[in-house]
């Protein structure tokens, strides 16, 4: 449920409600908008082996809250996801990521300017990564992508360099001032990946790996949650709820295309998911047109369409020599293609009142 406070209520009034909730074994999540303060209320969060009491809040508690002079009204949250819903948290969430190449030392994902993340699908070797990192940074990207642990559809495909790849990513961050995003596939690797990464990526195949979601939810690293390739938007938001409910509020959603009957593209980019997410959730959403299309000549169109539709950022695969890439070469832009995409991204972002963060 959500507690809607009266306009211009005092700090003490808010504190009073928060204390009341705590005393009754509930947690209050404060959302202070310009007009209104809203407190989202949750019961105890389900842990393995226990029944969740989330949503099972006794009517007498909601009646008592409604009786407080500072409270305007108490409303139920109609969605199955609570912490991820806009009802619960009306203001946009902005995820801050430390980055050396910006004067403030942080980049805000979910704020007005669009954020560019780019780099190879997979870290292959030092030269490939450094060349790509230097090139994307020069064009204004502030976040470097690169997989060290790769989910591979075939067990015979390249599975990534592991920790060696993470070390190379950290080296590229030090050299070019970029933040680093990389995938983590299993709870046992989380501590190691956290040592090197600024954002943990949860891949499409792991969107419903609930143990992994729980564990990244217990870290304080921003988490980029890819949409499962067959997941509905509701299932995706429930996956985000797993992370949020463990206390990590820095979740970024990523639309990366879904599986449909269409074969001309690797996946079908669900551009409409972007405004839907904006309507039902406060979480930032970015787009991955590389996995979304599977073809490098379609990446620019889907990048621009995503920005027009309201995406908060792009995650783009770039490779110095895509034809020789160990993974996803067909969907990786050349350095030149990335360079020519950037001014177009900027033009559309400006046209929709956003602009682009450039490092
Ligand atoms: C990737 O980003 O390279 C990747 C494997 O993505 P996804 O999980 O969306 O397939
Ligand atoms: Mn890839």
Short mmCIF file of C-alpha atoms and ligand atoms in Angstrom, two decimals:
data_model
loop_
_atom_site.label_atom_id
_atom_site.label_comp_id
_atom_site.label_asym_id
_atom_site.label_seq_id
_atom_site.Cartn_x
_atom_site.Cartn_y
_atom_site.Cartn_z
CA UNK A 1 0.00 0.00 0.00
CA UNK A 2 1.03 3.62 -0.28
CA UNK A 3 0.55 6.41 2.22
CA UNK A 4 -0.09 9.74 0.52
CA UNK A 5 0.93 12.57 2.83
CA UNK A 6 -0.87 15.90 2.92
CA UNK A 7 0.73 18.67 0.88
CA UNK A 8 3.49 20.59 2.69
CA UNK A 9 3.61 18.09 5.53
CA UNK A 10 6.47 18.53 7.97
CA UNK A 11 9.59 16.40 8.34
CA UNK A 12 8.33 15.38 11.80
CA UNK A 13 5.06 14.14 10.30
CA UNK A 14 6.98 11.97 7.83
CA UNK A 15 9.21 10.70 10.62
CA UNK A 16 6.12 9.90 12.69
CA UNK A 17 4.67 7.70 9.92
CA UNK A 18 8.04 6.00 9.33
CA UNK A 19 8.37 5.21 13.04
CA UNK A 20 4.80 3.91 13.17
CA UNK A 21 5.55 1.57 10.27
CA UNK A 22 8.76 0.35 11.83
CA UNK A 23 7.05 -0.31 15.15
CA UNK A 24 4.55 -2.49 13.31
CA UNK A 25 7.20 -4.55 11.49
CA UNK A 26 6.71 -2.78 8.17
CA UNK A 27 9.15 -0.91 5.97
CA UNK A 28 8.47 2.57 4.61
CA UNK A 29 9.99 3.75 1.31
CA UNK A 30 10.00 7.51 1.04
CA UNK A 31 9.40 9.26 -2.27
CA UNK A 32 9.49 13.04 -2.05
CA UNK A 33 8.11 14.71 -5.16
CA UNK A 34 7.72 18.43 -5.78
CA UNK A 35 4.00 18.28 -5.06
CA UNK A 36 3.56 15.27 -2.84
CA UNK A 37 5.34 13.01 -0.43
CA UNK A 38 4.43 9.37 -0.76
CA UNK A 39 5.49 6.53 1.51
CA UNK A 40 5.36 3.07 0.01
CA UNK A 41 4.74 0.38 2.61
CA UNK A 42 5.86 -3.22 2.46
CA UNK A 43 5.56 -6.11 4.86
CA UNK A 44 8.45 -8.45 5.52
CA UNK A 45 10.10 -9.55 2.31
CA UNK A 46 10.03 -13.24 1.49
CA UNK A 47 13.21 -15.14 2.12
CA UNK A 48 13.79 -18.72 1.08
CA UNK A 49 11.78 -21.03 3.29
CA UNK A 50 9.34 -18.45 4.62
CA UNK A 51 6.10 -17.07 3.33
CA UNK A 52 6.13 -13.49 2.19
CA UNK A 53 3.86 -11.12 4.02
CA UNK A 54 4.36 -8.39 1.40
CA UNK A 55 0.97 -6.97 0.55
CA UNK A 56 -0.59 -8.76 3.49
CA UNK A 57 -0.91 -5.64 5.57
CA UNK A 58 -3.68 -5.71 8.13
CA UNK A 59 -6.66 -3.40 7.48
CA UNK A 60 -6.43 -1.96 11.01
CA UNK A 61 -2.95 -0.64 10.20
CA UNK A 62 -4.13 1.11 7.08
CA UNK A 63 -7.11 2.53 9.02
CA UNK A 64 -4.81 3.78 11.77
CA UNK A 65 -2.49 5.43 9.24
CA UNK A 66 -5.40 7.06 7.47
CA UNK A 67 -6.46 8.52 10.83
CA UNK A 68 -3.18 10.43 11.27
CA UNK A 69 -3.63 14.18 10.73
CA UNK A 70 -0.72 14.43 8.28
CA UNK A 71 -2.01 11.63 6.05
CA UNK A 72 -4.20 12.45 3.08
CA UNK A 73 -5.10 8.90 2.11
CA UNK A 74 -3.89 5.30 2.08
CA UNK A 75 -4.15 3.39 -1.18
CA UNK A 76 -3.49 -0.21 -2.14
CA UNK A 77 -0.79 -0.85 -4.79
CA UNK A 78 -2.62 -2.65 -7.55
CA UNK A 79 0.43 -4.14 -9.26
CA UNK A 80 2.11 -7.44 -8.30
CA UNK A 81 5.45 -5.63 -8.32
CA UNK A 82 5.52 -2.99 -5.60
CA UNK A 83 8.96 -1.42 -5.18
CA UNK A 84 9.37 -1.27 -8.97
CA UNK A 85 6.02 0.40 -9.57
CA UNK A 86 5.44 4.04 -10.24
CA UNK A 87 2.44 4.01 -7.91
CA UNK A 88 4.78 3.15 -5.07
CA UNK A 89 7.50 5.59 -6.13
CA UNK A 90 6.14 8.34 -8.39
CA UNK A 91 9.42 10.16 -9.03
CA UNK A 92 11.98 8.85 -11.54
CA UNK A 93 14.86 6.87 -10.09
CA UNK A 94 18.25 8.10 -11.19
CA UNK A 95 21.10 5.62 -10.85
CA UNK A 96 24.47 7.22 -10.20
CA UNK A 97 27.60 5.49 -11.44
CA UNK A 98 31.13 6.71 -10.64
CA UNK A 99 33.05 7.73 -13.75
CA UNK A 100 36.36 9.55 -13.93
CA UNK A 101 35.91 11.23 -17.32
CA UNK A 102 33.11 13.56 -16.20
CA UNK A 103 33.88 16.67 -14.11
CA UNK A 104 31.46 15.63 -11.35
CA UNK A 105 32.92 12.14 -11.21
CA UNK A 106 29.52 10.48 -11.69
CA UNK A 107 27.11 9.76 -14.50
CA UNK A 108 23.37 9.75 -13.85
CA UNK A 109 21.31 7.13 -15.65
CA UNK A 110 17.65 8.07 -15.83
CA UNK A 111 18.28 11.81 -15.77
CA UNK A 112 17.53 14.04 -18.78
CA UNK A 113 20.61 13.44 -20.98
CA UNK A 114 20.93 10.03 -22.63
CA UNK A 115 23.92 7.90 -21.57
CA UNK A 116 26.01 5.94 -24.09
CA UNK A 117 27.52 2.57 -23.17
CA UNK A 118 29.63 0.92 -25.83
CA UNK A 119 32.34 -1.66 -26.33
CA UNK A 120 32.88 -5.17 -27.57
CA UNK A 121 30.42 -7.96 -26.93
CA UNK A 122 33.26 -9.92 -25.40
CA UNK A 123 36.70 -8.99 -24.09
CA UNK A 124 39.05 -10.91 -26.40
CA UNK A 125 42.49 -9.46 -25.77
CA UNK A 126 44.17 -6.28 -24.59
CA UNK A 127 44.62 -4.68 -27.98
CA UNK A 128 41.01 -5.25 -29.04
CA UNK A 129 39.65 -3.84 -25.77
CA UNK A 130 41.97 -0.83 -25.54
CA UNK A 131 41.45 0.15 -29.18
CA UNK A 132 37.68 -0.02 -28.75
CA UNK A 133 37.69 1.77 -25.38
CA UNK A 134 39.79 4.62 -26.75
CA UNK A 135 37.59 4.99 -29.82
CA UNK A 136 34.23 4.97 -28.00
CA UNK A 137 35.51 7.35 -25.35
CA UNK A 138 36.68 9.74 -28.06
CA UNK A 139 33.17 9.80 -29.50
CA UNK A 140 31.60 10.55 -26.12
CA UNK A 141 30.65 7.20 -24.58
CA UNK A 142 31.15 7.24 -20.80
CA UNK A 143 30.56 3.58 -20.03
CA UNK A 144 32.57 0.70 -21.47
CA UNK A 145 30.84 -2.62 -22.03
CA UNK A 146 32.59 -5.96 -22.45
CA UNK A 147 31.79 -9.50 -21.39
CA UNK A 148 34.32 -11.49 -19.38
CA UNK A 149 31.86 -14.22 -18.43
CA UNK A 150 29.81 -15.01 -21.51
CA UNK A 151 26.61 -16.97 -21.63
CA UNK A 152 27.01 -19.03 -24.77
CA UNK A 153 24.10 -20.77 -26.47
CA UNK A 154 26.48 -23.53 -27.53
CA UNK A 155 28.86 -25.03 -24.96
CA UNK A 156 31.50 -24.99 -27.71
CA UNK A 157 31.26 -21.21 -28.17
CA UNK A 158 33.72 -18.79 -26.54
CA UNK A 159 32.84 -18.48 -22.84
CA UNK A 160 34.97 -15.43 -22.08
CA UNK A 161 38.33 -14.71 -20.46
CA UNK A 162 36.96 -14.68 -16.91
CA UNK A 163 39.06 -12.76 -14.39
CA UNK A 164 41.70 -11.96 -17.02
CA UNK A 165 38.96 -10.15 -18.95
CA UNK A 166 37.84 -8.30 -15.82
CA UNK A 167 41.41 -7.11 -15.24
CA UNK A 168 41.59 -5.80 -18.79
CA UNK A 169 38.31 -3.94 -18.30
CA UNK A 170 39.69 -2.36 -15.12
CA UNK A 171 42.83 -1.37 -17.02
CA UNK A 172 40.75 0.29 -19.74
CA UNK A 173 38.78 2.15 -17.07
CA UNK A 174 42.00 3.46 -15.53
CA UNK A 175 43.43 4.46 -18.87
CA UNK A 176 40.39 6.15 -20.40
CA UNK A 177 38.30 7.21 -17.39
CA UNK A 178 35.30 5.14 -18.43
CA UNK A 179 32.96 3.26 -16.09
CA UNK A 180 32.72 -0.48 -16.72
CA UNK A 181 29.67 -2.69 -17.19
CA UNK A 182 30.09 -6.46 -17.41
CA UNK A 183 27.95 -9.54 -16.95
CA UNK A 184 27.85 -11.72 -13.87
CA UNK A 185 26.38 -15.16 -14.36
CA UNK A 186 26.52 -16.86 -11.01
CA UNK A 187 26.33 -15.88 -7.33
CA UNK A 188 29.80 -17.32 -6.70
CA UNK A 189 31.36 -14.78 -9.09
CA UNK A 190 29.62 -11.70 -7.69
CA UNK A 191 32.33 -10.69 -5.21
CA UNK A 192 35.03 -10.96 -7.87
CA UNK A 193 33.06 -9.09 -10.54
CA UNK A 194 32.25 -6.34 -8.01
CA UNK A 195 35.98 -5.72 -7.55
CA UNK A 196 36.31 -4.69 -11.20
CA UNK A 197 32.89 -3.54 -12.43
CA UNK A 198 30.89 -0.37 -11.87
CA UNK A 199 27.64 -1.92 -13.13
CA UNK A 200 26.69 -5.60 -12.90
CA UNK A 201 24.88 -6.87 -15.99
CA UNK A 202 22.31 -9.64 -15.62
CA UNK A 203 21.85 -11.25 -19.01
CA UNK A 204 18.62 -12.19 -20.70
CA UNK A 205 19.15 -15.88 -19.91
CA UNK A 206 19.43 -15.14 -16.21
CA UNK A 207 16.52 -12.74 -15.81
CA UNK A 208 14.68 -15.41 -13.88
CA UNK A 209 17.67 -16.80 -12.00
CA UNK A 210 16.17 -15.80 -8.68
CA UNK A 211 19.15 -16.79 -6.52
CA UNK A 212 21.37 -14.58 -8.66
CA UNK A 213 18.87 -11.71 -8.48
CA UNK A 214 18.70 -12.04 -4.69
CA UNK A 215 22.49 -11.97 -4.43
CA UNK A 216 23.06 -8.92 -6.64
CA UNK A 217 20.26 -7.31 -4.64
CA UNK A 218 22.46 -7.68 -1.56
CA UNK A 219 25.31 -5.70 -3.14
CA UNK A 220 25.42 -1.94 -3.47
CA UNK A 221 26.47 -1.98 -7.14
CA UNK A 222 24.13 -0.69 -9.83
CA UNK A 223 22.54 -3.61 -11.67
CA UNK A 224 21.52 -3.60 -15.32
CA UNK A 225 18.72 -6.14 -15.74
CA UNK A 226 18.20 -7.33 -19.29
CA UNK A 227 14.72 -8.37 -20.29
CA UNK A 228 14.36 -12.14 -20.58
CA UNK A 229 14.02 -13.04 -24.25
CA UNK A 230 10.59 -14.52 -23.59
CA UNK A 231 9.60 -12.38 -20.64
CA UNK A 232 6.54 -10.19 -20.40
CA UNK A 233 7.05 -6.71 -19.03
CA UNK A 234 5.36 -7.80 -15.81
CA UNK A 235 7.75 -10.75 -15.37
CA UNK A 236 10.66 -8.42 -16.05
CA UNK A 237 9.49 -5.97 -13.38
CA UNK A 238 8.99 -8.83 -10.93
CA UNK A 239 12.61 -9.83 -11.60
CA UNK A 240 13.62 -6.23 -10.81
CA UNK A 241 11.50 -6.52 -7.65
CA UNK A 242 13.75 -9.37 -6.47
CA UNK A 243 16.77 -7.08 -6.61
CA UNK A 244 14.97 -4.09 -5.10
CA UNK A 245 13.47 -6.16 -2.31
CA UNK A 246 16.94 -7.15 -1.12
CA UNK A 247 17.77 -3.49 -0.59
CA UNK A 248 19.56 -2.55 -3.80
CA UNK A 249 17.61 0.33 -5.31
CA UNK A 250 20.04 0.93 -8.19
CA UNK A 251 18.34 -1.09 -10.90
CA UNK A 252 18.48 -0.18 -14.59
CA UNK A 253 16.24 -2.09 -17.00
CA UNK A 254 17.47 -2.98 -20.49
CA UNK A 255 15.26 -3.81 -23.47
CA UNK A 256 17.28 -6.15 -25.70
CA UNK A 257 14.64 -7.61 -27.95
CA UNK A 258 12.34 -10.54 -27.46
CA UNK A 259 11.88 -13.78 -29.33
CA UNK A 260 9.03 -13.75 -31.82
CA UNK A 261 8.16 -15.68 -34.97
CA UNK A 262 10.21 -13.20 -37.03
CA UNK A 263 13.45 -14.55 -38.46
CA UNK A 264 14.86 -11.57 -40.33
CA UNK A 265 16.14 -10.14 -37.07
CA UNK A 266 17.84 -12.03 -34.24
CA UNK A 267 15.22 -10.71 -31.82
CA UNK A 268 12.34 -8.26 -32.12
CA UNK A 269 13.17 -4.93 -30.49
CA UNK A 270 10.15 -4.04 -28.39
CA UNK A 271 10.39 -0.27 -28.66
CA UNK A 272 6.94 0.05 -27.08
CA UNK A 273 8.35 -1.48 -23.89
CA UNK A 274 10.18 1.82 -23.31
CA UNK A 275 7.11 4.06 -22.86
CA UNK A 276 5.27 1.23 -21.09
CA UNK A 277 8.08 0.97 -18.53
CA UNK A 278 8.10 4.74 -18.13
CA UNK A 279 4.38 4.62 -17.38
CA UNK A 280 4.33 1.76 -14.90
CA UNK A 281 7.78 2.04 -13.28
CA UNK A 282 10.16 4.69 -11.97
CA UNK A 283 13.25 2.71 -12.94
CA UNK A 284 15.53 3.90 -15.74
CA UNK A 285 15.45 1.90 -18.96
CA UNK A 286 18.11 1.63 -21.63
CA UNK A 287 18.11 -0.13 -25.01
CA UNK A 288 20.45 -2.69 -26.53
CA UNK A 289 19.88 -2.58 -30.29
CA UNK A 290 22.81 -4.93 -30.91
CA UNK A 291 21.25 -8.04 -29.33
CA UNK A 292 17.91 -6.51 -30.33
CA UNK A 293 18.51 -6.80 -34.07
CA UNK A 294 21.53 -9.06 -34.60
CA UNK A 295 22.60 -7.02 -37.64
CA UNK A 296 24.96 -4.09 -37.53
CA UNK A 297 23.17 -2.23 -40.31
CA UNK A 298 19.98 -2.15 -38.21
CA UNK A 299 21.60 -0.87 -35.03
CA UNK A 300 21.50 2.84 -35.94
CA UNK A 301 17.77 2.85 -36.79
CA UNK A 302 16.86 1.07 -33.55
CA UNK A 303 19.14 3.36 -31.55
CA UNK A 304 17.42 6.44 -32.90
CA UNK A 305 13.95 4.90 -32.50
CA UNK A 306 14.76 4.01 -28.88
CA UNK A 307 15.81 7.56 -28.12
CA UNK A 308 12.68 8.95 -29.76
CA UNK A 309 10.65 6.54 -27.61
CA UNK A 310 12.25 7.77 -24.39
CA UNK A 311 15.16 5.46 -23.61
CA UNK A 312 17.63 6.68 -20.99
CA UNK A 313 20.66 5.19 -22.68
CA UNK A 314 22.06 2.84 -25.29
CA UNK A 315 24.22 -0.25 -24.92
CA UNK A 316 26.01 -0.84 -28.20
CA UNK A 317 28.45 -3.48 -29.37
CA UNK A 318 31.50 -2.07 -31.14
CA UNK A 319 34.54 -3.97 -32.43
CA UNK A 320 37.68 -2.84 -34.29
CA UNK A 321 37.26 -5.72 -36.72
CA UNK A 322 33.77 -7.21 -36.40
CA UNK A 323 34.35 -9.85 -39.03
CA UNK A 324 36.97 -11.40 -36.81
CA UNK A 325 35.08 -11.04 -33.53
CA UNK A 326 34.87 -14.17 -31.38
CA UNK A 327 31.24 -13.36 -30.61
CA UNK A 328 28.41 -11.31 -32.07
CA UNK A 329 30.49 -9.88 -34.93
CA UNK A 330 27.47 -9.59 -37.21
CA UNK A 331 25.79 -7.16 -34.83
CA UNK A 332 28.90 -5.22 -33.80
CA UNK A 333 29.49 -1.75 -35.25
CA UNK A 334 32.88 -0.87 -36.64
CA UNK A 335 34.66 2.03 -34.95
CA UNK A 336 33.77 4.22 -37.93
CA UNK A 337 30.10 3.22 -37.76
CA UNK A 338 30.01 4.12 -34.08
CA UNK A 339 31.61 7.46 -34.88
CA UNK A 340 29.01 8.26 -37.50
CA UNK A 341 26.16 7.12 -35.23
CA UNK A 342 27.03 9.53 -32.41
CA UNK A 343 26.03 12.83 -34.08
CA UNK A 344 22.74 11.24 -35.18
CA UNK A 345 22.07 10.03 -31.64
CA UNK A 346 22.80 13.51 -30.40
CA UNK A 347 20.49 15.13 -32.97
CA UNK A 348 17.52 12.93 -32.02
CA UNK A 349 18.26 13.27 -28.31
CA UNK A 350 18.25 17.05 -28.66
CA UNK A 351 15.07 16.92 -30.74
CA UNK A 352 13.26 15.10 -27.92
CA UNK A 353 14.62 17.50 -25.29
CA UNK A 354 17.25 15.18 -23.84
CA UNK A 355 20.77 15.66 -25.22
CA UNK A 356 23.59 13.19 -24.56
CA UNK A 357 26.07 12.96 -21.71
CA UNK A 358 29.48 13.29 -23.28
CA UNK A 359 32.75 12.61 -21.56
C1 LIG B 1 25.51 -9.25 -24.31
O1 LIG B 1 25.23 -8.11 -23.88
O2 LIG B 1 26.51 -9.51 -24.98
C2 LIG B 1 24.55 -10.35 -24.01
C3 LIG B 1 24.95 -11.61 -23.92
O3 LIG B 1 23.32 -9.91 -23.87
P1 LIG B 1 21.93 -10.70 -23.64
O4 LIG B 1 22.01 -11.27 -22.27
O5 LIG B 1 20.90 -9.62 -23.79
O6 LIG B 1 21.83 -11.74 -24.72
MN1 LIG B 2 26.69 -9.83 -27.35
#
